[in-house]
XYZ file of C-alpha atoms in Angstrom:
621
model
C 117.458 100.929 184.299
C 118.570 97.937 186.073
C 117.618 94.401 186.421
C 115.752 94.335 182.488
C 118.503 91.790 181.259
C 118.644 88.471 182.419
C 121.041 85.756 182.020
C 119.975 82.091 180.820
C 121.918 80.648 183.294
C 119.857 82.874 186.432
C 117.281 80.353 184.863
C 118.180 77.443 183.479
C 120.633 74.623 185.452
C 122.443 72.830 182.713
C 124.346 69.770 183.748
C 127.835 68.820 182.651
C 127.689 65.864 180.795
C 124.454 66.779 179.168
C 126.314 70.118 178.358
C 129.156 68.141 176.410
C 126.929 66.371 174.480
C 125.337 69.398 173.016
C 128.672 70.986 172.043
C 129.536 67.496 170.349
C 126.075 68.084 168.501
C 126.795 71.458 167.249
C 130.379 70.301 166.522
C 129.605 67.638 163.989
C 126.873 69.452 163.019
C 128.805 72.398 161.895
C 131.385 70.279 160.331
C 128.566 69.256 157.715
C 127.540 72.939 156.531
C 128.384 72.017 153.436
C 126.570 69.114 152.980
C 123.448 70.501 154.206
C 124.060 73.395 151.141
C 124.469 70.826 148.887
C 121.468 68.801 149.994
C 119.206 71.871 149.839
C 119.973 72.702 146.218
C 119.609 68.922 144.710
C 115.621 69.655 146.643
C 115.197 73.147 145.031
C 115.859 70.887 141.352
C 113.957 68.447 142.335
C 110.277 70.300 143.353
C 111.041 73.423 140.970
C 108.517 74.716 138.900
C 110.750 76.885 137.644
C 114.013 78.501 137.208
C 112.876 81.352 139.691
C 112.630 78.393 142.739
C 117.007 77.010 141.590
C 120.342 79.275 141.791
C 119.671 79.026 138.093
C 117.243 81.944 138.424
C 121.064 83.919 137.960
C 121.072 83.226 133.862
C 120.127 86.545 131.972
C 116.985 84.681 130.353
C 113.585 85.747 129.939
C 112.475 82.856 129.696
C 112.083 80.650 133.158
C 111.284 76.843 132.320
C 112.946 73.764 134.056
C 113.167 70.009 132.635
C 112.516 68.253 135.753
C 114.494 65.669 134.563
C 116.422 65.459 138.217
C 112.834 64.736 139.629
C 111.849 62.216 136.710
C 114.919 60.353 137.691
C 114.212 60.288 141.136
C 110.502 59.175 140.089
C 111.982 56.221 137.740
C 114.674 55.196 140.541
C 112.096 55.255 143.670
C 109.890 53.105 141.250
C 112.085 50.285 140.186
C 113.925 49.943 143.602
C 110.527 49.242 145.282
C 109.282 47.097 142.385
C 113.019 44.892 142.645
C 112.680 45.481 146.518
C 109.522 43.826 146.974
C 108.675 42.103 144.170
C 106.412 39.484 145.962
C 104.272 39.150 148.759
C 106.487 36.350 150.667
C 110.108 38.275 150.982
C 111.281 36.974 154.184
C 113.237 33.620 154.731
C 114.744 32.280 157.656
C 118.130 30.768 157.882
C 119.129 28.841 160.888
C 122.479 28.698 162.273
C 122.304 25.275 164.421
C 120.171 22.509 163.842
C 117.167 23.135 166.847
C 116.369 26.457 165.098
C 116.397 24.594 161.529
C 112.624 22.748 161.936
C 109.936 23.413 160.243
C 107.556 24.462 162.972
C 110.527 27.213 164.406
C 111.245 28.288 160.673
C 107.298 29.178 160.169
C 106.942 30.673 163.243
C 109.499 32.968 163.013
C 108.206 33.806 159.289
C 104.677 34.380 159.798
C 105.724 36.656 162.795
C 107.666 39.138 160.822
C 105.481 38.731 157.904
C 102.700 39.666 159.737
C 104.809 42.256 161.402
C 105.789 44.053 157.530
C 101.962 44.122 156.546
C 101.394 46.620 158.792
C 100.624 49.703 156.927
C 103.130 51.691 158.997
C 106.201 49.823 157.525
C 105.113 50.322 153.690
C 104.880 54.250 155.102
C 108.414 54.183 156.639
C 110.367 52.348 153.663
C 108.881 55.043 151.436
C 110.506 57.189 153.784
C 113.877 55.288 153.475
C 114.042 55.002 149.628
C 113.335 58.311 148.863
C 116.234 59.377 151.611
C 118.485 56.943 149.785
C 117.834 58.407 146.642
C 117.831 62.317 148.089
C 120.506 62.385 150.172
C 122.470 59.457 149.659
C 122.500 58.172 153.048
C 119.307 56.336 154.943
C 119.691 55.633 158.392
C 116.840 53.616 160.536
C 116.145 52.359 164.052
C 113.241 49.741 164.954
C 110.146 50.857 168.442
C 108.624 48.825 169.977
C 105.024 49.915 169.080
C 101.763 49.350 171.542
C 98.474 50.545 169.476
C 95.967 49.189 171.858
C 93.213 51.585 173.311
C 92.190 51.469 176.891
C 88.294 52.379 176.557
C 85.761 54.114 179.382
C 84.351 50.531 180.557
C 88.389 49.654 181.496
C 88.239 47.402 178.596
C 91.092 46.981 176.080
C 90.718 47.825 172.209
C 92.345 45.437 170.095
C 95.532 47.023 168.463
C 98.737 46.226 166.834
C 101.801 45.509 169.736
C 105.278 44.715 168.106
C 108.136 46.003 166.835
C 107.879 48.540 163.847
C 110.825 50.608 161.970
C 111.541 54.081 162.257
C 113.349 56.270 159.923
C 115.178 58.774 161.176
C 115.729 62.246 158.910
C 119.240 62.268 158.046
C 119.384 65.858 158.572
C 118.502 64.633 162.284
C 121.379 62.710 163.364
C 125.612 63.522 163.595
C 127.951 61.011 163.758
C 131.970 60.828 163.340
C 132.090 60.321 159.939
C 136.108 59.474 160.189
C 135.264 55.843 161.927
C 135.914 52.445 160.593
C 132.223 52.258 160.477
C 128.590 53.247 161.187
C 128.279 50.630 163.960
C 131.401 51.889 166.081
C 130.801 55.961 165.170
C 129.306 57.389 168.058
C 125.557 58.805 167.204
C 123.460 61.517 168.434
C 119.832 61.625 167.238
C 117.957 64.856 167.615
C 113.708 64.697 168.074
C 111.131 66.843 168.546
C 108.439 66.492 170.232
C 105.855 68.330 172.355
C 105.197 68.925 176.148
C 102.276 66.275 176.048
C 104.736 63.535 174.151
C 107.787 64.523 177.391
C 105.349 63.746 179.818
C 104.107 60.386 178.012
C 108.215 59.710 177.179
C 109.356 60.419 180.788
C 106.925 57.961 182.221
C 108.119 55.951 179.855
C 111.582 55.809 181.154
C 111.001 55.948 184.758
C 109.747 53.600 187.710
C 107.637 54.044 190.181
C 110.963 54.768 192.715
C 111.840 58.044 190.784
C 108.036 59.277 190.050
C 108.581 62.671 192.231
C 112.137 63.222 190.481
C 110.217 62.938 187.202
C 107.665 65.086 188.409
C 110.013 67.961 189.435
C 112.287 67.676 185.978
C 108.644 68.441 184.384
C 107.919 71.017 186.356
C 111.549 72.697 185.772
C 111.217 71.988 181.745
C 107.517 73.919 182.323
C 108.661 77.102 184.578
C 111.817 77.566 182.501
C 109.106 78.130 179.091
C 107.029 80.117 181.908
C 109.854 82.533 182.373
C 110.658 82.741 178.968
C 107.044 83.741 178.711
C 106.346 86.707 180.922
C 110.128 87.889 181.352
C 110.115 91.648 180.293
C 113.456 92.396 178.885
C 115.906 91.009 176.582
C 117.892 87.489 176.490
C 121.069 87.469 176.341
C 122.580 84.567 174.236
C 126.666 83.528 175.430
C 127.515 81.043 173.601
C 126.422 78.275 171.159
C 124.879 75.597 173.368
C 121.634 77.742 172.942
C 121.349 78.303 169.449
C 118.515 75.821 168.691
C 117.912 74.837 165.135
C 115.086 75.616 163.382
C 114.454 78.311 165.836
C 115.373 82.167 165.929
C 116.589 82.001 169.680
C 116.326 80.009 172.504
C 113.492 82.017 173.800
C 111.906 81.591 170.688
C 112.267 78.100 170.809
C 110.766 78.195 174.337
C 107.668 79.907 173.550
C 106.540 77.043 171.683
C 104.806 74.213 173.317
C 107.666 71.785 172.000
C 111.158 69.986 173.334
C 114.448 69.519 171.972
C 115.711 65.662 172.370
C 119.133 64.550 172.104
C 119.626 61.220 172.291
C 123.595 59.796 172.360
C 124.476 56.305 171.489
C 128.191 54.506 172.087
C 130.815 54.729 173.952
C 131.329 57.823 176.379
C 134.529 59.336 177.894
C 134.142 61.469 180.644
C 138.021 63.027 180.456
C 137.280 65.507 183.904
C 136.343 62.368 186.295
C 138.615 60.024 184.077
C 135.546 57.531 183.610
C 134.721 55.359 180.641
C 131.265 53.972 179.988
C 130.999 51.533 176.995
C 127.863 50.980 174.930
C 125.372 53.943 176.888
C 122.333 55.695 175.576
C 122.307 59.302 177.152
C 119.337 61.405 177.047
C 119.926 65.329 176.776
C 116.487 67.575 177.333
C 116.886 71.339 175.620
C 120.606 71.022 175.264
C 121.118 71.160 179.325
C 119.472 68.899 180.987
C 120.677 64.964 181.345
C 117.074 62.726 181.712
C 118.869 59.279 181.690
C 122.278 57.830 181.329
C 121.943 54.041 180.774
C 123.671 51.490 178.875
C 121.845 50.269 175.404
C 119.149 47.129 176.569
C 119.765 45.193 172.408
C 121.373 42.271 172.011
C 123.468 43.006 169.159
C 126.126 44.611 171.900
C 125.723 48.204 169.722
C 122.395 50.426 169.255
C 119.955 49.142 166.751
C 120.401 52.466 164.309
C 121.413 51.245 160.811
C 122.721 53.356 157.900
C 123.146 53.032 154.025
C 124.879 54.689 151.470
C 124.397 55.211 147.742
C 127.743 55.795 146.985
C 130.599 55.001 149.450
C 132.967 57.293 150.120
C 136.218 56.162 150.881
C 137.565 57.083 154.752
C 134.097 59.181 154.961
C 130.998 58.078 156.366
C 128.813 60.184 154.329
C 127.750 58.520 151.625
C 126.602 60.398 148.196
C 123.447 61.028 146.408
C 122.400 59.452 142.557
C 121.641 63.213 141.964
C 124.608 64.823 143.437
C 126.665 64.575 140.140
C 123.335 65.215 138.150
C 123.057 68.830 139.366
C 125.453 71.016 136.386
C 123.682 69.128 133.941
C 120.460 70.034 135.210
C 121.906 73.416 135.290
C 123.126 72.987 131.675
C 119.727 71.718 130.385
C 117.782 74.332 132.049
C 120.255 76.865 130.351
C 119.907 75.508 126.556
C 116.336 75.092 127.036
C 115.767 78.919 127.943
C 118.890 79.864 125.759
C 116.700 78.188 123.210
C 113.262 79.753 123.963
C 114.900 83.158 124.187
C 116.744 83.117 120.431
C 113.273 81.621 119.128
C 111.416 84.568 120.607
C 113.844 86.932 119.020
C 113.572 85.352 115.960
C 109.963 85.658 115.716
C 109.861 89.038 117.114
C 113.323 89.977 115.834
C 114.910 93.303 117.357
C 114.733 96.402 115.364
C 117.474 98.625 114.303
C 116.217 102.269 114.036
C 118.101 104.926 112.128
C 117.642 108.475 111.175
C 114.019 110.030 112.050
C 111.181 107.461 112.310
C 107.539 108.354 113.749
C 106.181 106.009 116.330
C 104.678 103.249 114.739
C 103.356 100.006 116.577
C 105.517 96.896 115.046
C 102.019 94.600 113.943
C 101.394 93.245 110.231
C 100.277 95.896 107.535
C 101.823 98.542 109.798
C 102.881 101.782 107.781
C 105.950 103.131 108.882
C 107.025 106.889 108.358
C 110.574 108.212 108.154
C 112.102 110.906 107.374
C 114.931 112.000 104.905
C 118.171 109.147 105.663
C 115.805 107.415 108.073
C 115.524 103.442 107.834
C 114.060 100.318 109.847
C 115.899 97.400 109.583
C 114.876 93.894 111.712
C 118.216 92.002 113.000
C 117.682 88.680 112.561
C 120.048 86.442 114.797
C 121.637 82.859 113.126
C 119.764 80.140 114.974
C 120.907 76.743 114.446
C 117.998 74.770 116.801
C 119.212 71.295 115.343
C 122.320 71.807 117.449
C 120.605 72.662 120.456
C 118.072 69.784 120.074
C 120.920 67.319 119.965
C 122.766 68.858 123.098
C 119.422 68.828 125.264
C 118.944 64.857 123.719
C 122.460 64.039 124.635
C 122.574 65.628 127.887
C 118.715 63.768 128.960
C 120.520 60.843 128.029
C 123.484 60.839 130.009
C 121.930 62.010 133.112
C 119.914 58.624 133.122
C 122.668 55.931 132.455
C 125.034 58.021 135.061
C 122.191 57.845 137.754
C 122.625 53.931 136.931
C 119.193 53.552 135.994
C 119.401 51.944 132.250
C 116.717 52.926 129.484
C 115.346 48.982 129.773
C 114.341 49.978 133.375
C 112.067 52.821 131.745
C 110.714 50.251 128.941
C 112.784 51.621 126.441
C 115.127 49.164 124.192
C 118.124 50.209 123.199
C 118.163 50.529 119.088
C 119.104 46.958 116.902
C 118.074 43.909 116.168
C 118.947 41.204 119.050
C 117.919 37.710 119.899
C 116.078 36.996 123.389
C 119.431 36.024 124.587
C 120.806 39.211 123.781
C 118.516 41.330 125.077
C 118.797 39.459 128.284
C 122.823 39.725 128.557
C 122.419 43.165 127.597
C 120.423 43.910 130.141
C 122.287 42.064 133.036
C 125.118 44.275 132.078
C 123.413 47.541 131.706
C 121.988 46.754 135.076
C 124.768 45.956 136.925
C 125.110 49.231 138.694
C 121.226 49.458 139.195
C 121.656 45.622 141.242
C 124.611 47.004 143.421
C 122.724 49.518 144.702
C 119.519 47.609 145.573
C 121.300 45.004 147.416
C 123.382 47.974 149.356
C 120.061 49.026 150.422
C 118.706 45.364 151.309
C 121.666 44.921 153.520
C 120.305 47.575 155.614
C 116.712 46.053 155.501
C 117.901 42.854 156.493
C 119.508 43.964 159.772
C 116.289 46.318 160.552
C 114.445 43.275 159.838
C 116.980 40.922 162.512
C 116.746 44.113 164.751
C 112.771 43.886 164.763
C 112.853 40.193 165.558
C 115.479 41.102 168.185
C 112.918 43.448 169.885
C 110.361 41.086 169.847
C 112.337 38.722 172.124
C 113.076 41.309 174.413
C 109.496 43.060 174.512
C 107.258 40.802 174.350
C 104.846 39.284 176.981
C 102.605 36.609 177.324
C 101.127 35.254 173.434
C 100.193 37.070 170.843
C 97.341 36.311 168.049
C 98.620 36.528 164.336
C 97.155 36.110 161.098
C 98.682 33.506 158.671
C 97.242 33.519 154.996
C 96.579 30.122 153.436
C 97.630 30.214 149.813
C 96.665 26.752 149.014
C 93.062 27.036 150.443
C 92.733 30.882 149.935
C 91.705 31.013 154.291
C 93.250 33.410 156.357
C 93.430 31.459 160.086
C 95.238 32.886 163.549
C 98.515 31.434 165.360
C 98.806 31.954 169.199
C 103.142 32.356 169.000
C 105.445 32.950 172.542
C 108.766 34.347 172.734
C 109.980 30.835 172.450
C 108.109 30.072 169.010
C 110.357 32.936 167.955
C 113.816 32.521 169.468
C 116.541 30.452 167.356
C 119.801 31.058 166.027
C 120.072 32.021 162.463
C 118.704 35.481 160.606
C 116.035 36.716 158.760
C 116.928 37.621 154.754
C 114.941 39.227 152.472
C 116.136 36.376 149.609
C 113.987 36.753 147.208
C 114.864 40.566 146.536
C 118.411 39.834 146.594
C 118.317 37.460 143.607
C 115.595 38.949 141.818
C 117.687 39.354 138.511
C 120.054 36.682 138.844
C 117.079 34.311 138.952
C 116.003 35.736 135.741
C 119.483 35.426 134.402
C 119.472 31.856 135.447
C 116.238 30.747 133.965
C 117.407 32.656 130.696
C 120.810 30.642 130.708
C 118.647 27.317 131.558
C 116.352 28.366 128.559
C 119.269 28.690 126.071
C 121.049 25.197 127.178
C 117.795 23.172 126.113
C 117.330 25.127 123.064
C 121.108 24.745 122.009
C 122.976 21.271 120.250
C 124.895 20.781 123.717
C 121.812 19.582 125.825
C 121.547 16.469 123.968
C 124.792 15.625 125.061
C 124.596 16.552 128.781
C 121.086 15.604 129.040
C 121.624 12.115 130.554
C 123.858 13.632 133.195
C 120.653 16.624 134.587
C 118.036 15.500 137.084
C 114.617 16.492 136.291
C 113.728 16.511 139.270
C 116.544 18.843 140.944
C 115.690 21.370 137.609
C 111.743 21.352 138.762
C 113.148 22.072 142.029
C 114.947 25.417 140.573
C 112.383 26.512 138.782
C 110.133 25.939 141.821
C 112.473 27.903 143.461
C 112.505 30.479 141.098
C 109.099 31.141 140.266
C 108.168 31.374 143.803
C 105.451 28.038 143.641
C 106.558 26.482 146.724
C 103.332 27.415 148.341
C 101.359 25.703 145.554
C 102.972 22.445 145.881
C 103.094 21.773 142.071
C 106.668 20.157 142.023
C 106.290 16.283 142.849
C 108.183 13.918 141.539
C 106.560 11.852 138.798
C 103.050 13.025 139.563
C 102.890 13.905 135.714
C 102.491 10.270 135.155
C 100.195 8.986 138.075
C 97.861 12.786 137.137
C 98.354 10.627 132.927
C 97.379 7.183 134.416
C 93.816 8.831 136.355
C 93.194 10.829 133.247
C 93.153 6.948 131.197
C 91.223 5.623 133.700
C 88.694 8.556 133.685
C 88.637 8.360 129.942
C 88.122 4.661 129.673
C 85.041 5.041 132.566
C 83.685 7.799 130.854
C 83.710 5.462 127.165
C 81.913 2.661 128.762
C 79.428 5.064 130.279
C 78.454 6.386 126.121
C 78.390 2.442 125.336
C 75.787 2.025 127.744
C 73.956 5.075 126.830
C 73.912 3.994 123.256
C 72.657 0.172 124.290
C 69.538 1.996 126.247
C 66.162 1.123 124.656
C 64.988 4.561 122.968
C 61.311 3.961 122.780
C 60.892 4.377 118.806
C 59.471 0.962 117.490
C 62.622 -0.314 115.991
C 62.935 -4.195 115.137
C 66.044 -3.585 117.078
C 64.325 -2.306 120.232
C 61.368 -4.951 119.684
C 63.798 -7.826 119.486
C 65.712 -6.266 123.265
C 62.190 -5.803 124.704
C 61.669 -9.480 123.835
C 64.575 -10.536 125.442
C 66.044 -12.137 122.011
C 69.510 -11.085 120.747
C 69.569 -8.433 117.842
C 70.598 -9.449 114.648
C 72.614 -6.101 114.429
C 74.728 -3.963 117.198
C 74.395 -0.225 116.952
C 78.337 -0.287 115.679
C 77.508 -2.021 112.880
C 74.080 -0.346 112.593
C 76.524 3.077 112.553
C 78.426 1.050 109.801
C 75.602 0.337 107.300
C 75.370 2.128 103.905
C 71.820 3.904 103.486
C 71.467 2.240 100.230
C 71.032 -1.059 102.351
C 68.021 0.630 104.303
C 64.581 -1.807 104.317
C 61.193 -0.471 103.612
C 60.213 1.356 106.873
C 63.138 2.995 106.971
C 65.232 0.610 109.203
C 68.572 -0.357 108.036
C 69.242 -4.390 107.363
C 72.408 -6.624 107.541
C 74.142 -7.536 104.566
């Protein structure tokens, strides 16, 4: 019967350049197969409850336990990196590049802004996000929205919400790039979302004006009957090529039955070799692989999109970076193998195998069991040579290695390494088993300090009007609100995250510092160090600036008001002691009487009590 298969293309209109960018997608996404394999195993290890759940379900073992020792690294990794990454509450510093963005009121105002920007409890969410990417795949990558969280209620009224920029991470199993470019920035990008039909409508409003609102209107309605046809066609689909084969979904009409869309969003440069037209710097918008929604060049700054990526290990001449765990995963293999290779021979030596010979009734193989046989008829238990010592040391040696090669040293886990060593030791130690642990946090805070610069960025392009923030006092414990415009926050210079970026080499200097006054050699240099510039490093170091407890010389005016309070409070006890007490003394008659007493109560104090008078008052000598 006729007319019961259709063709996509009777339905769907797919436009030529939005058609080359999904073969690009599926190009550089087919060139990374392997990747994606490799990926995929390293997250089997890492949630496994067992060996059943890894491709080291294979062994011939009964027994099925996994070390998660791949996910206890990731766990002590994740851990330290956010500990070094934000180790205080004030991270941020701004660092001018001409002298009107270098004054105090600019260099606050640009500080509170993105401080007040990081609480928000969406970025804590999305650098979770980031770390454990870094750590699972060995490549991050992360854009900044601009994010509007206000509520527009029944009475037209406005609910107070958040409006600013905020980061994004994107999943790197999300995005394709040309990994054979000099770099990230120049690679051209394409970013895949998903979203659903409510989110297109909101996003397509989004990116139009009110001149194309009936164009808008009849792309919706095309992405709607398409998913209609899909729907209440009765036949088969025929699928020609590749451009259809959506991921994550069984088919295209599958993937049109749901109530969701297929985004791909291109950034860089574009060369359209049929028309002979070059278009620098673009952001082109590709609907379900066929459609083109927007062709425009990028709106930042910077001169390139704002989508940032990081490596854990740098490959050279390849933009794919690797993984702490990649290398980790035959030693997991190998550990899981002892381990059950271990179980196994201790089962079979406690419930050793049985060698049957001759004639021998059933018996059940329990203590006290009798055992009949017949004439040349035996039992004999085979009892395998077990040496456990040997396999305890191998599982030992391999837990060990896998931690110092993920560069994570046992001090990080609050374990010292064995000997006796002075604090100095320990320290250097420690700077030098940490070495590879530092390089990769400040890899990482590279990329957080251009999302951060990217953020601010944003903020000078999106904002409007004033907006209300709230600054924390930590001298007077108040919280109080800042009215800031786009002009408190424009200047030339960038935003750092400083005081993760020195976090050990601080505590390497104050170590160092420590040492020098300790040693013979400071009594010699001594003359030549200011005080005051060393209070100033330590200020510096232990993060007091807010606290204001570096002065110079107040030490000795705070000594010279403690005298004075001392001497005030002495005079006040002499008076107190001079006071009439009411007890019939000569001494208080004689005061009452206005004459002068023969004794003063410090040399009443002095008197010996065998000089005391009848009465029990004490005399002069």
């Amino acid at each position: 019967m006729t007319g019961k298969v259709m063709d996509l293309r009777d339905v769907l209109s797919p436009d030529l350049l939005a058609t080359k960018i999904t073969e690009k997608w599926v190009q550089f996404e087919t060139l990374r197969q392997n990747w994606k394999v490799e990926k995929e195993e390293i997250r089997r290890y890492v949630y496994a409850t067992d060996t059943n759940y890894t491709p080291n379900r294979h062994n011939p073992w009964k027994n099925r336990t996994t070390i998660p020792k791949l996910c206890q690294i990731r766990d002590n990794l994740y851990s330290n990196y956010t500990a070094t990454l934000f180790p205080k509450r004030k991270w941020l510093e701004w660092q001018a590049n001409e002298k009107d963005s270098n004054s105090v009121a600019k260099r606050d105002a640009i500080v509170n802004y993105m401080s007040w920007c990081v609480e928000q409890p969406t970025f804590k969410q999305e650098m979770d996000k980031l770390i454990l990417d870094y750590l699972d795949f060995g490549n991050c990558f992360g854009t900044v929205e601009w994010v509007d969280q206000r509520v527009l209620l029944q009475d037209g009224k406005t609910q107070a919400g958040f409006v600013g920029p905020a980061i994004r991470r994107i999943n790197p199993l999300d995005i394709v790039m040309n990994p054979t470019a000099e770099n990230f920035i120049q690679s051209p990008k394409i970013v895949r979302s998903i979203i659903s039909l409510g989110e297109l409508r909101e996003f397509l409003q989004r990116m139009s004006n009110s001149d194309d609102t009936e164009e808008v209107q009849r792309l919706y309605d095309y992405l709607l009957k398409i998913r209609f046809h899909a729907r209440t066609f009765q036949g088969d689909w025929i699928q020609r090529d590749r451009l259809y084969a959506m991921d994550g979904f069984t088919s295209f009409r599958a993937y049109l039955l749901q109530d969701y869309v297929e985004i791909l969003t291109f950034y860089g440069d574009w060369y359209d070799d049929i028309n002979d037209h070059f278009e620098k710097n673009r952001v082109i918008t590709v609907i379900d692989r066929h459609v083109l929604i927007g062709n425009k060049p990028n709106s930042s700054f910077f001169g390139y999109p704002p989508i940032f990526h990081a490596t854990w290990r740098k490959r050279q001449d390849n933009l794919w970076g690797m993984g702490p765990l990649d290398n980790l995963i035959g030693m997991q293999y190998r550990l899981d193998h002892i381990e059950n290779q271990k179980a196994d021979t201790g089962d079979m030596a406690n419930f050793p195998v049985q060698k049957i010979k001759g004639f021998v009734e059933d018996y059940v193989w329990q203590p006290g069991e009798k055992i009949f046989i017949g004439d040349e008829g035996d039992v004999e238990v085979v009892q395998p040579e077990i040496n456990y010592q040997n396999m305890d040391f191998d599982l030992q040696r391999y837990v060990s290695t896998m931690e110092e090669m993920a560069g994570a040293p046992k001090e990080a886990m609050g374990f010292r390494s064995p000997g006796e060593k002075t604090a100095y030791e320990v320290q250097r130690l420690e700077n030098a088993a940490s070495r590879i642990y530092q390089n990769k946090i400040n890899q990482f805070e590279e990329f957080l300090e251009n999302l951060m610069n990217a953020m601010l960025e944003m903020s000078r392009r999106q904002m409007t009007g004033t907006v209300a923030i709230r600054v924390f006092d930590d001298e007077f414990k108040v919280a109080s609100f800042q009215q800031l415009s786009v002009e408190d926050i424009t200047g030339v210079g960038r935003i750092k995250p400083v005081a993760a970026r020195h976090f050990a080499e601080q505590a390497q200097l104050v170590q160092n510092l420590t040492n020098l006054t300790s040693s013979g050699l400071w009594q010699t240099v001594q003359p030549h160090f200011s005080g005051i510039k060393l209070a100033k490093i330590l200020e510096d170091v232990f993060d007091l600036k807010d606290f204001e407890v570096v002065t110079p010389f107040v030490a000795l005016s705070e000594q010279a008001e403690g005298q004075m309070q001392s001497r005030a409070l002495q005079e006040q006890m002499i008076k107190q002691a001079g006071t009439a007490t009411g007890m019939g003394s000569d001494y208080d008659l004689d005061a009452a009487q206005g004459a002068k007493p023969s004794t003063t109560p410090f040399e009443l104090k002095r008197q010996p009590p065998g000089n005391a008078e009848p009465g029990g008052m004490l005399g002069t000598q």
